[in-house]
GROMACS .gro file of N, CA and C in nm:
model
  498
    1MET      N    1  -7.061   4.065   0.952
    1MET     CA    2  -7.063   3.996   0.824
    1MET      C    3  -6.989   3.863   0.840
    2SER      N    4  -7.049   3.759   0.796
    2SER     CA    5  -6.994   3.625   0.810
    2SER      C    6  -6.889   3.596   0.703
    3ASN      N    7  -6.794   3.512   0.739
    3ASN     CA    8  -6.693   3.468   0.642
    3ASN      C    9  -6.739   3.346   0.564
    4LYS      N   10  -6.857   3.299   0.595
    4LYS     CA   11  -6.909   3.180   0.529
    4LYS      C   12  -6.954   3.215   0.387
    5SER      N   13  -6.934   3.122   0.296
    5SER     CA   14  -6.979   3.141   0.158
    5SER      C   15  -7.129   3.114   0.149
    6LEU      N   16  -7.197   3.197   0.073
    6LEU     CA   17  -7.341   3.182   0.056
    6LEU      C   18  -7.371   3.099  -0.068
    7ILE      N   19  -7.452   2.995  -0.049
    7ILE     CA   20  -7.490   2.905  -0.157
    7ILE      C   21  -7.641   2.918  -0.178
    8LEU      N   22  -7.682   2.932  -0.304
    8LEU     CA   23  -7.824   2.934  -0.338
    8LEU      C   24  -7.861   2.796  -0.391
    9VAL      N   25  -7.959   2.732  -0.325
    9VAL     CA   26  -8.008   2.601  -0.368
    9VAL      C   27  -8.147   2.621  -0.427
   10VAL      N   28  -8.164   2.585  -0.554
   10VAL     CA   29  -8.293   2.597  -0.622
   10VAL      C   30  -8.336   2.454  -0.655
   11GLU      N   31  -8.427   2.402  -0.575
   11GLU     CA   32  -8.468   2.261  -0.581
   11GLU      C   33  -8.613   2.252  -0.537
   12ASP      N   34  -8.699   2.194  -0.623
   12ASP     CA   35  -8.841   2.188  -0.591
   12ASP      C   36  -8.877   2.079  -0.490
   13GLU      N   37  -8.794   1.979  -0.474
   13GLU     CA   38  -8.820   1.875  -0.374
   13GLU      C   39  -8.770   1.927  -0.239
   14LYS      N   40  -8.865   1.965  -0.153
   14LYS     CA   41  -8.827   2.030  -0.026
   14LYS      C   42  -8.737   1.943   0.060
   15ASP      N   43  -8.763   1.811   0.063
   15ASP     CA   44  -8.677   1.723   0.143
   15ASP      C   45  -8.534   1.726   0.090
   16MET      N   46  -8.518   1.724  -0.041
   16MET     CA   47  -8.385   1.728  -0.102
   16MET      C   48  -8.318   1.862  -0.073
   17ALA      N   49  -8.393   1.971  -0.087
   17ALA     CA   50  -8.337   2.104  -0.060
   17ALA      C   51  -8.290   2.115   0.085
   18GLU      N   52  -8.370   2.064   0.178
   18GLU     CA   53  -8.332   2.069   0.319
   18GLU      C   54  -8.212   1.978   0.347
   19HIS      N   55  -8.208   1.864   0.281
   19HIS     CA   56  -8.093   1.773   0.296
   19HIS      C   57  -7.964   1.842   0.251
   20ILE      N   58  -7.969   1.909   0.138
   20ILE     CA   59  -7.852   1.981   0.086
   20ILE      C   60  -7.813   2.092   0.183
   21LYS      N   61  -7.913   2.168   0.226
   21LYS     CA   62  -7.886   2.279   0.319
   21LYS      C   63  -7.821   2.227   0.447
   22ASN      N   64  -7.878   2.124   0.507
   22ASN     CA   65  -7.823   2.069   0.632
   22ASN      C   66  -7.682   2.017   0.613
   23THR      N   67  -7.658   1.949   0.501
   23THR     CA   68  -7.524   1.897   0.471
   23THR      C   69  -7.422   2.011   0.465
   24LEU      N   70  -7.457   2.118   0.398
   24LEU     CA   71  -7.365   2.231   0.382
   24LEU      C   72  -7.347   2.310   0.511
   25VAL      N   73  -7.456   2.336   0.581
   25VAL     CA   74  -7.448   2.415   0.704
   25VAL      C   75  -7.366   2.344   0.811
   26LYS      N   76  -7.377   2.212   0.817
   26LYS     CA   77  -7.301   2.135   0.917
   26LYS      C   78  -7.151   2.150   0.903
   27THR      N   79  -7.103   2.185   0.786
   27THR     CA   80  -6.959   2.202   0.766
   27THR      C   81  -6.908   2.330   0.832
   28ASP      N   82  -6.999   2.421   0.862
   28ASP     CA   83  -6.967   2.552   0.919
   28ASP      C   84  -6.890   2.640   0.821
   29ARG      N   85  -6.894   2.606   0.693
   29ARG     CA   86  -6.828   2.687   0.589
   29ARG      C   87  -6.929   2.761   0.502
   30TYR      N   88  -7.054   2.721   0.511
   30TYR     CA   89  -7.155   2.774   0.418
   30TYR      C   90  -7.280   2.822   0.489
   31GLU      N   91  -7.340   2.925   0.429
   31GLU     CA   92  -7.476   2.966   0.459
   31GLU      C   93  -7.556   2.929   0.335
   32VAL      N   94  -7.683   2.897   0.352
   32VAL     CA   95  -7.762   2.848   0.239
   32VAL      C   96  -7.896   2.920   0.231
   33LEU      N   97  -7.932   2.962   0.111
   33LEU     CA   98  -8.065   3.012   0.081
   33LEU      C   99  -8.134   2.907  -0.005
   34ASN      N  100  -8.255   2.867   0.033
   34ASN     CA  101  -8.331   2.771  -0.047
   34ASN      C  102  -8.442   2.841  -0.124
   35ALA      N  103  -8.464   2.797  -0.246
   35ALA     CA  104  -8.578   2.839  -0.327
   35ALA      C  105  -8.637   2.710  -0.385
   36TYR      N  106  -8.770   2.705  -0.396
   36TYR     CA  107  -8.835   2.578  -0.429
   36TYR      C  108  -8.891   2.570  -0.571
   37ASP      N  109  -8.864   2.669  -0.652
   37ASP     CA  110  -8.892   2.661  -0.795
   37ASP      C  111  -8.807   2.767  -0.864
   38GLY      N  112  -8.805   2.763  -0.996
   38GLY     CA  113  -8.719   2.854  -1.070
   38GLY      C  114  -8.754   3.000  -1.052
   39GLU      N  115  -8.884   3.032  -1.046
   39GLU     CA  116  -8.925   3.172  -1.028
   39GLU      C  117  -8.880   3.225  -0.892
   40GLU      N  118  -8.900   3.145  -0.789
   40GLU     CA  119  -8.856   3.186  -0.655
   40GLU      C  120  -8.704   3.198  -0.652
   41GLY      N  121  -8.637   3.104  -0.717
   41GLY     CA  122  -8.491   3.108  -0.724
   41GLY      C  123  -8.442   3.234  -0.791
   42LEU      N  124  -8.508   3.274  -0.899
   42LEU     CA  125  -8.470   3.396  -0.970
   42LEU      C  126  -8.493   3.519  -0.882
   43ALA      N  127  -8.603   3.521  -0.809
   43ALA     CA  128  -8.631   3.634  -0.719
   43ALA      C  129  -8.524   3.642  -0.610
   44VAL      N  130  -8.489   3.529  -0.551
   44VAL     CA  131  -8.385   3.527  -0.447
   44VAL      C  132  -8.252   3.570  -0.507
   45PHE      N  133  -8.221   3.521  -0.625
   45PHE     CA  134  -8.096   3.558  -0.692
   45PHE      C  135  -8.091   3.709  -0.717
   46ASN      N  136  -8.200   3.764  -0.771
   46ASN     CA  137  -8.203   3.907  -0.802
   46ASN      C  138  -8.194   3.994  -0.676
   47GLU      N  139  -8.253   3.947  -0.567
   47GLU     CA  140  -8.242   4.020  -0.440
   47GLU      C  141  -8.099   4.019  -0.388
   48ASN      N  142  -8.023   3.920  -0.429
   48ASN     CA  143  -7.888   3.901  -0.377
   48ASN      C  144  -7.783   3.907  -0.485
   49SER      N  145  -7.810   3.984  -0.591
   49SER     CA  146  -7.716   3.991  -0.703
   49SER      C  147  -7.590   4.064  -0.665
   50ARG      N  148  -7.487   4.035  -0.742
   50ARG     CA  149  -7.361   4.107  -0.725
   50ARG      C  150  -7.376   4.244  -0.789
   51PHE      N  151  -7.291   4.334  -0.748
   51PHE     CA  152  -7.292   4.467  -0.806
   51PHE      C  153  -7.154   4.491  -0.866
   52PHE      N  154  -7.145   4.478  -0.999
   52PHE     CA  155  -7.020   4.494  -1.071
   52PHE      C  156  -6.909   4.407  -1.014
   53GLY      N  157  -6.944   4.285  -0.977
   53GLY     CA  158  -6.843   4.191  -0.930
   53GLY      C  159  -6.812   4.203  -0.784
   54PHE      N  160  -6.862   4.308  -0.719
   54PHE     CA  161  -6.838   4.321  -0.577
   54PHE      C  162  -6.963   4.272  -0.507
   55ALA      N  163  -6.943   4.207  -0.397
   55ALA     CA  164  -7.054   4.141  -0.332
   55ALA      C  165  -7.150   4.241  -0.269
   56LYS      N  166  -7.266   4.252  -0.329
   56LYS     CA  167  -7.377   4.316  -0.261
   56LYS      C  168  -7.424   4.211  -0.160
   57ASN      N  169  -7.402   4.090  -0.196
   57ASN     CA  170  -7.415   3.976  -0.106
   57ASN      C  171  -7.294   3.889  -0.130
   58ARG      N  172  -7.303   3.764  -0.093
   58ARG     CA  173  -7.187   3.677  -0.106
   58ARG      C  174  -7.220   3.547  -0.179
   59ILE      N  175  -7.317   3.543  -0.269
   59ILE     CA  176  -7.348   3.417  -0.336
   59ILE      C  177  -7.224   3.372  -0.412
   60LYS      N  178  -7.178   3.253  -0.377
   60LYS     CA  179  -7.057   3.199  -0.437
   60LYS      C  180  -7.086   3.083  -0.531
   61CYS      N  181  -7.207   3.026  -0.520
   61CYS     CA  182  -7.238   2.907  -0.599
   61CYS      C  183  -7.389   2.886  -0.599
   62ILE      N  184  -7.439   2.829  -0.708
   62ILE     CA  185  -7.580   2.793  -0.717
   62ILE      C  186  -7.589   2.642  -0.739
   63VAL      N  187  -7.671   2.577  -0.658
   63VAL     CA  188  -7.703   2.435  -0.677
   63VAL      C  189  -7.843   2.433  -0.735
   64LEU      N  190  -7.858   2.374  -0.853
   64LEU     CA  191  -7.980   2.391  -0.931
   64LEU      C  192  -8.035   2.260  -0.985
   65ASP      N  193  -8.162   2.235  -0.956
   65ASP     CA  194  -8.233   2.123  -1.016
   65ASP      C  195  -8.278   2.167  -1.156
   66LEU      N  196  -8.287   2.072  -1.247
   66LEU     CA  197  -8.331   2.107  -1.383
   66LEU      C  198  -8.482   2.104  -1.398
   67LYS      N  199  -8.544   2.000  -1.344
   67LYS     CA  200  -8.686   1.978  -1.366
   67LYS      C  201  -8.765   2.035  -1.248
   68MET      N  202  -8.827   2.152  -1.271
   68MET     CA  203  -8.901   2.221  -1.165
   68MET      C  204  -9.026   2.285  -1.224
   69PRO      N  205  -9.125   2.313  -1.139
   69PRO     CA  206  -9.245   2.382  -1.185
   69PRO      C  207  -9.218   2.531  -1.206
   70LYS      N  208  -9.308   2.596  -1.274
   70LYS     CA  209  -9.308   2.741  -1.301
   70LYS      C  210  -9.195   2.785  -1.393
   71MET      N  211  -9.071   2.753  -1.360
   71MET     CA  212  -8.956   2.788  -1.442
   71MET      C  213  -8.853   2.678  -1.420
   72ASN      N  214  -8.817   2.607  -1.527
   72ASN     CA  215  -8.722   2.497  -1.509
   72ASN      C  216  -8.579   2.551  -1.496
   73GLY      N  217  -8.487   2.461  -1.467
   73GLY     CA  218  -8.348   2.501  -1.444
   73GLY      C  219  -8.283   2.568  -1.563
   74LEU      N  220  -8.312   2.522  -1.684
   74LEU     CA  221  -8.253   2.585  -1.803
   74LEU      C  222  -8.303   2.727  -1.822
   75GLN      N  223  -8.433   2.748  -1.799
   75GLN     CA  224  -8.488   2.884  -1.809
   75GLN      C  225  -8.426   2.974  -1.703
   76PHE      N  226  -8.409   2.920  -1.582
   76PHE     CA  227  -8.345   2.995  -1.474
   76PHE      C  228  -8.204   3.038  -1.515
   77LEU      N  229  -8.128   2.944  -1.571
   77LEU     CA  230  -7.990   2.975  -1.614
   77LEU      C  231  -7.987   3.084  -1.721
   78LYS      N  232  -8.078   3.075  -1.817
   78LYS     CA  233  -8.084   3.178  -1.921
   78LYS      C  234  -8.112   3.316  -1.860
   79GLU      N  235  -8.201   3.319  -1.762
   79GLU     CA  236  -8.236   3.446  -1.697
   79GLU      C  237  -8.118   3.505  -1.621
   80ILE      N  238  -8.047   3.422  -1.544
   80ILE     CA  239  -7.937   3.479  -1.466
   80ILE      C  240  -7.820   3.519  -1.555
   81ARG      N  241  -7.805   3.450  -1.668
   81ARG     CA  242  -7.699   3.490  -1.762
   81ARG      C  243  -7.728   3.628  -1.821
   82ASN      N  244  -7.855   3.666  -1.826
   82ASN     CA  245  -7.893   3.797  -1.879
   82ASN      C  246  -7.884   3.907  -1.773
   83ASN      N  247  -7.858   3.871  -1.649
   83ASN     CA  248  -7.848   3.969  -1.541
   83ASN      C  249  -7.716   4.043  -1.555
   84GLU      N  250  -7.722   4.175  -1.573
   84GLU     CA  251  -7.601   4.253  -1.599
   84GLU      C  252  -7.503   4.250  -1.483
   85TYR      N  253  -7.547   4.215  -1.364
   85TYR     CA  254  -7.458   4.213  -1.249
   85TYR      C  255  -7.404   4.075  -1.219
   86CYS      N  256  -7.441   3.977  -1.299
   86CYS     CA  257  -7.398   3.840  -1.274
   86CYS      C  258  -7.271   3.809  -1.350
   87PHE      N  259  -7.170   3.766  -1.278
   87PHE     CA  260  -7.053   3.715  -1.347
   87PHE      C  261  -7.094   3.588  -1.420
   88THR      N  262  -7.053   3.575  -1.544
   88THR     CA  263  -7.088   3.454  -1.617
   88THR      C  264  -7.015   3.334  -1.560
   89ARG      N  265  -6.916   3.356  -1.475
   89ARG     CA  266  -6.839   3.246  -1.419
   89ARG      C  267  -6.889   3.202  -1.283
   90LEU      N  268  -7.004   3.252  -1.242
   90LEU     CA  269  -7.061   3.208  -1.115
   90LEU      C  270  -7.086   3.058  -1.125
   91PRO      N  271  -7.027   2.979  -1.035
   91PRO     CA  272  -7.041   2.834  -1.045
   91PRO      C  273  -7.186   2.788  -1.028
   92VAL      N  274  -7.226   2.700  -1.115
   92VAL     CA  275  -7.359   2.639  -1.107
   92VAL      C  276  -7.339   2.488  -1.106
   93ILE      N  277  -7.399   2.425  -1.007
   93ILE     CA  278  -7.394   2.279  -0.997
   93ILE      C  279  -7.534   2.229  -1.030
   94ILE      N  280  -7.543   2.153  -1.136
   94ILE     CA  281  -7.671   2.099  -1.182
   94ILE      C  282  -7.699   1.969  -1.109
   95LEU      N  283  -7.818   1.961  -1.050
   95LEU     CA  284  -7.866   1.838  -0.987
   95LEU      C  285  -7.977   1.784  -1.075
   96SER      N  286  -7.971   1.659  -1.107
   96SER     CA  287  -8.079   1.604  -1.188
   96SER      C  288  -8.076   1.452  -1.188
   97ALA      N  289  -8.192   1.397  -1.210
   97ALA     CA  290  -8.203   1.253  -1.228
   97ALA      C  291  -8.194   1.217  -1.376
   98TYR      N  292  -8.182   1.319  -1.464
   98TYR     CA  293  -8.170   1.294  -1.607
   98TYR      C  294  -8.048   1.207  -1.635
   99GLU      N  295  -8.068   1.106  -1.717
   99GLU     CA  296  -7.955   1.024  -1.761
   99GLU      C  297  -7.931   1.043  -1.911
  100ASP      N  298  -8.019   1.116  -1.973
  100ASP     CA  299  -8.014   1.136  -2.117
  100ASP      C  300  -7.897   1.227  -2.156
  101GLN      N  301  -7.806   1.176  -2.237
  101GLN     CA  302  -7.689   1.253  -2.280
  101GLN      C  303  -7.729   1.375  -2.362
  102ASP      N  304  -7.835   1.365  -2.442
  102ASP     CA  305  -7.881   1.479  -2.521
  102ASP      C  306  -7.926   1.594  -2.430
  103LYS      N  307  -7.991   1.560  -2.319
  103LYS     CA  308  -8.034   1.662  -2.225
  103LYS      C  309  -7.913   1.731  -2.165
  104TRP      N  310  -7.809   1.654  -2.134
  104TRP     CA  311  -7.687   1.713  -2.078
  104TRP      C  312  -7.620   1.804  -2.181
  105LEU      N  313  -7.621   1.767  -2.308
  105LEU     CA  314  -7.563   1.852  -2.412
  105LEU      C  315  -7.640   1.984  -2.422
  106GLU      N  316  -7.773   1.976  -2.409
  106GLU     CA  317  -7.855   2.098  -2.410
  106GLU      C  318  -7.818   2.188  -2.292
  107VAL      N  319  -7.799   2.127  -2.175
  107VAL     CA  320  -7.761   2.202  -2.055
  107VAL      C  321  -7.627   2.271  -2.076
  108THR      N  322  -7.528   2.198  -2.125
  108THR     CA  323  -7.395   2.257  -2.139
  108THR      C  324  -7.394   2.369  -2.242
  109SER      N  325  -7.479   2.361  -2.344
  109SER     CA  326  -7.483   2.470  -2.442
  109SER      C  327  -7.544   2.596  -2.380
  110VAL      N  328  -7.637   2.580  -2.289
  110VAL     CA  329  -7.700   2.695  -2.224
  110VAL      C  330  -7.603   2.762  -2.127
  111VAL      N  331  -7.525   2.683  -2.057
  111VAL     CA  332  -7.442   2.738  -1.949
  111VAL      C  333  -7.299   2.762  -1.991
  112SER      N  334  -7.270   2.760  -2.120
  112SER     CA  335  -7.132   2.782  -2.162
  112SER      C  336  -7.084   2.915  -2.105
  113GLY      N  337  -6.962   2.914  -2.055
  113GLY     CA  338  -6.907   3.032  -1.991
  113GLY      C  339  -6.925   3.031  -1.841
  114MET      N  340  -7.015   2.947  -1.791
  114MET     CA  341  -7.029   2.933  -1.647
  114MET      C  342  -6.954   2.807  -1.606
  115VAL      N  343  -6.902   2.810  -1.486
  115VAL     CA  344  -6.842   2.688  -1.433
  115VAL      C  345  -6.959   2.599  -1.396
  116CYS      N  346  -6.965   2.481  -1.451
  116CYS     CA  347  -7.083   2.398  -1.432
  116CYS      C  348  -7.041   2.255  -1.402
  117HIS      N  349  -7.099   2.202  -1.299
  117HIS     CA  350  -7.078   2.061  -1.264
  117HIS      C  351  -7.214   1.993  -1.270
  118TYR      N  352  -7.212   1.866  -1.296
  118TYR     CA  353  -7.336   1.789  -1.305
  118TYR      C  354  -7.331   1.682  -1.197
  119LEU      N  355  -7.431   1.680  -1.112
  119LEU     CA  356  -7.439   1.581  -1.004
  119LEU      C  357  -7.570   1.506  -1.019
  120LYS      N  358  -7.557   1.377  -1.045
  120LYS     CA  359  -7.675   1.293  -1.068
  120LYS      C  360  -7.736   1.252  -0.934
  121LYS      N  361  -7.868   1.264  -0.927
  121LYS     CA  362  -7.941   1.217  -0.809
  121LYS      C  363  -7.958   1.066  -0.818
  122PRO      N  364  -7.951   0.995  -0.712
  122PRO     CA  365  -7.906   1.036  -0.579
  122PRO      C  366  -7.754   1.050  -0.577
  123PHE      N  367  -7.705   1.129  -0.484
  123PHE     CA  368  -7.561   1.154  -0.473
  123PHE      C  369  -7.516   1.133  -0.328
  124LYS      N  370  -7.388   1.121  -0.311
  124LYS     CA  371  -7.331   1.105  -0.177
  124LYS      C  372  -7.295   1.243  -0.123
  125LYS      N  373  -7.309   1.258   0.009
  125LYS     CA  374  -7.277   1.387   0.073
  125LYS      C  375  -7.135   1.431   0.040
  126ILE      N  376  -7.040   1.339   0.049
  126ILE     CA  377  -6.900   1.374   0.025
  126ILE      C  378  -6.880   1.424  -0.117
  127GLU      N  379  -6.955   1.367  -0.210
  127GLU     CA  380  -6.949   1.409  -0.351
  127GLU      C  381  -6.999   1.554  -0.365
  128LEU      N  382  -7.112   1.583  -0.302
  128LEU     CA  383  -7.169   1.717  -0.305
  128LEU      C  384  -7.071   1.818  -0.245
  129LEU      N  385  -7.018   1.786  -0.127
  129LEU     CA  386  -6.925   1.878  -0.060
  129LEU      C  387  -6.800   1.902  -0.141
  130SER      N  388  -6.747   1.797  -0.200
  130SER     CA  389  -6.625   1.809  -0.280
  130SER      C  390  -6.647   1.902  -0.400
  131ILE      N  391  -6.758   1.884  -0.469
  131ILE     CA  392  -6.788   1.965  -0.587
  131ILE      C  393  -6.812   2.111  -0.547
  132ILE      N  394  -6.886   2.133  -0.439
  132ILE     CA  395  -6.912   2.270  -0.396
  132ILE      C  396  -6.783   2.338  -0.349
  133ASP      N  397  -6.701   2.266  -0.273
  133ASP     CA  398  -6.573   2.323  -0.229
  133ASP      C  399  -6.488   2.366  -0.348
  134ARG      N  400  -6.479   2.280  -0.448
  134ARG     CA  401  -6.400   2.314  -0.568
  134ARG      C  402  -6.459   2.435  -0.640
  135ALA      N  403  -6.591   2.436  -0.654
  135ALA     CA  404  -6.657   2.545  -0.725
  135ALA      C  405  -6.638   2.678  -0.652
  136VAL      N  406  -6.652   2.678  -0.522
  136VAL     CA  407  -6.637   2.802  -0.444
  136VAL      C  408  -6.493   2.850  -0.450
  137ASN      N  409  -6.398   2.758  -0.437
  137ASN     CA  410  -6.257   2.797  -0.445
  137ASN      C  411  -6.223   2.853  -0.583
  138TYR      N  412  -6.277   2.792  -0.688
  138TYR     CA  413  -6.253   2.841  -0.823
  138TYR      C  414  -6.309   2.982  -0.838
  139GLU      N  415  -6.429   3.003  -0.787
  139GLU     CA  416  -6.494   3.133  -0.798
  139GLU      C  417  -6.411   3.239  -0.724
  140MET      N  418  -6.358   3.204  -0.607
  140MET     CA  419  -6.275   3.299  -0.532
  140MET      C  420  -6.147   3.332  -0.608
  141GLU      N  421  -6.084   3.232  -0.666
  141GLU     CA  422  -5.963   3.255  -0.745
  141GLU      C  423  -5.993   3.345  -0.864
  142TYR      N  424  -6.105   3.322  -0.929
  142TYR     CA  425  -6.145   3.405  -1.042
  142TYR      C  426  -6.165   3.550  -0.998
  143MET      N  427  -6.234   3.570  -0.885
  143MET     CA  428  -6.257   3.705  -0.835
  143MET      C  429  -6.125   3.775  -0.804
  144ILE      N  430  -6.031   3.704  -0.745
  144ILE     CA  431  -5.899   3.761  -0.715
  144ILE      C  432  -5.829   3.802  -0.844
  145ASP      N  433  -5.831   3.713  -0.943
  145ASP     CA  434  -5.767   3.743  -1.073
  145ASP      C  435  -5.831   3.865  -1.139
  146GLU      N  436  -5.965   3.872  -1.136
  146GLU     CA  437  -6.035   3.986  -1.196
  146GLU      C  438  -6.001   4.116  -1.124
  147THR      N  439  -5.994   4.110  -0.992
  147THR     CA  440  -5.960   4.228  -0.914
  147THR      C  441  -5.819   4.274  -0.944
  148LYS      N  442  -5.725   4.180  -0.952
  148LYS     CA  443  -5.586   4.215  -0.987
  148LYS      C  444  -5.581   4.281  -1.125
  149LYS      N  445  -5.657   4.225  -1.219
  149LYS     CA  446  -5.659   4.280  -1.355
  149LYS      C  447  -5.712   4.424  -1.355
  150ARG      N  448  -5.821   4.448  -1.283
  150ARG     CA  449  -5.877   4.583  -1.276
  150ARG      C  450  -5.780   4.681  -1.210
  151LEU      N  451  -5.715   4.637  -1.103
  151LEU     CA  452  -5.618   4.723  -1.036
  151LEU      C  453  -5.501   4.757  -1.126
  152THR      N  454  -5.453   4.658  -1.200
  152THR     CA  455  -5.342   4.681  -1.293
  152THR      C  456  -5.383   4.782  -1.400
  153GLU      N  457  -5.504   4.768  -1.454
  153GLU     CA  458  -5.553   4.862  -1.555
  153GLU      C  459  -5.562   5.004  -1.498
  154LYS      N  460  -5.613   5.017  -1.377
  154LYS     CA  461  -5.624   5.149  -1.314
  154LYS      C  462  -5.487   5.209  -1.287
  155MET      N  463  -5.393   5.126  -1.241
  155MET     CA  464  -5.257   5.175  -1.215
  155MET      C  465  -5.192   5.222  -1.345
  156ASP      N  466  -5.215   5.147  -1.453
  156ASP     CA  467  -5.161   5.188  -1.584
  156ASP      C  468  -5.220   5.323  -1.627
  157GLU      N  469  -5.350   5.341  -1.604
  157GLU     CA  470  -5.414   5.469  -1.636
  157GLU      C  471  -5.353   5.582  -1.555
  158LEU      N  472  -5.332   5.557  -1.426
  158LEU     CA  473  -5.280   5.661  -1.338
  158LEU      C  474  -5.135   5.697  -1.368
  159ARG      N  475  -5.060   5.604  -1.421
  159ARG     CA  476  -4.920   5.632  -1.455
  159ARG      C  477  -4.909   5.741  -1.561
  160GLY      N  478  -5.009   5.754  -1.643
  160GLY     CA  479  -5.007   5.853  -1.749
  160GLY      C  480  -5.062   5.989  -1.707
  161VAL      N  481  -5.109   6.000  -1.584
  161VAL     CA  482  -5.168   6.125  -1.537
  161VAL      C  483  -5.060   6.215  -1.479
  162GLU      N  484  -5.061   6.340  -1.522
  162GLU     CA  485  -4.965   6.437  -1.469
  162GLU      C  486  -5.027   6.505  -1.348
  163ILE      N  487  -4.946   6.523  -1.246
  163ILE     CA  488  -4.993   6.594  -1.127
  163ILE      C  489  -4.951   6.739  -1.141
  164VAL      N  490  -5.046   6.828  -1.133
  164VAL     CA  491  -5.020   6.971  -1.149
  164VAL      C  492  -5.045   7.040  -1.015
  165GLU      N  493  -4.947   7.117  -0.971
  165GLU     CA  494  -4.965   7.193  -0.847
  165GLU      C  495  -5.043   7.319  -0.878
  166ILE      N  496  -5.130   7.354  -0.787
  166ILE     CA  497  -5.212   7.474  -0.806
  166ILE      C  498  -5.161   7.584  -0.715
   0.00000   0.00000   0.00000
């Protein structure tokens, strides 16, 4: 099992998707799954969903284009938010050429509760890496905090249990 963080890139422009993948893989910190439309992205996501917060896989972040065929980015986000095994705090980085502020407001209302960054196309490699690094680190910190919380709750439950010798 690799220590690299798994990133899902959902981008219909194959050249852009490959550019993102190559940029991330070259750092030797990430593995990347590419999907070329929202439906394919949803299928890849569902195949690699978390199981109650524990990694059935290791998806740490999603890089998502908004304007795609078959299922756009907003529809994709709504679908993954409905996935019972998806942490709502899974970082999503929105890629788009949209400059319309109203469109961005629509996006933020859909993804409320998710860590979301917006990266306007075209972007610089260093900008992409910086945002993904922050998002992945945030997600890891969140997972640690959630695990600590669950352990504390279980320990509190166990403190009230009497041990009876048979």
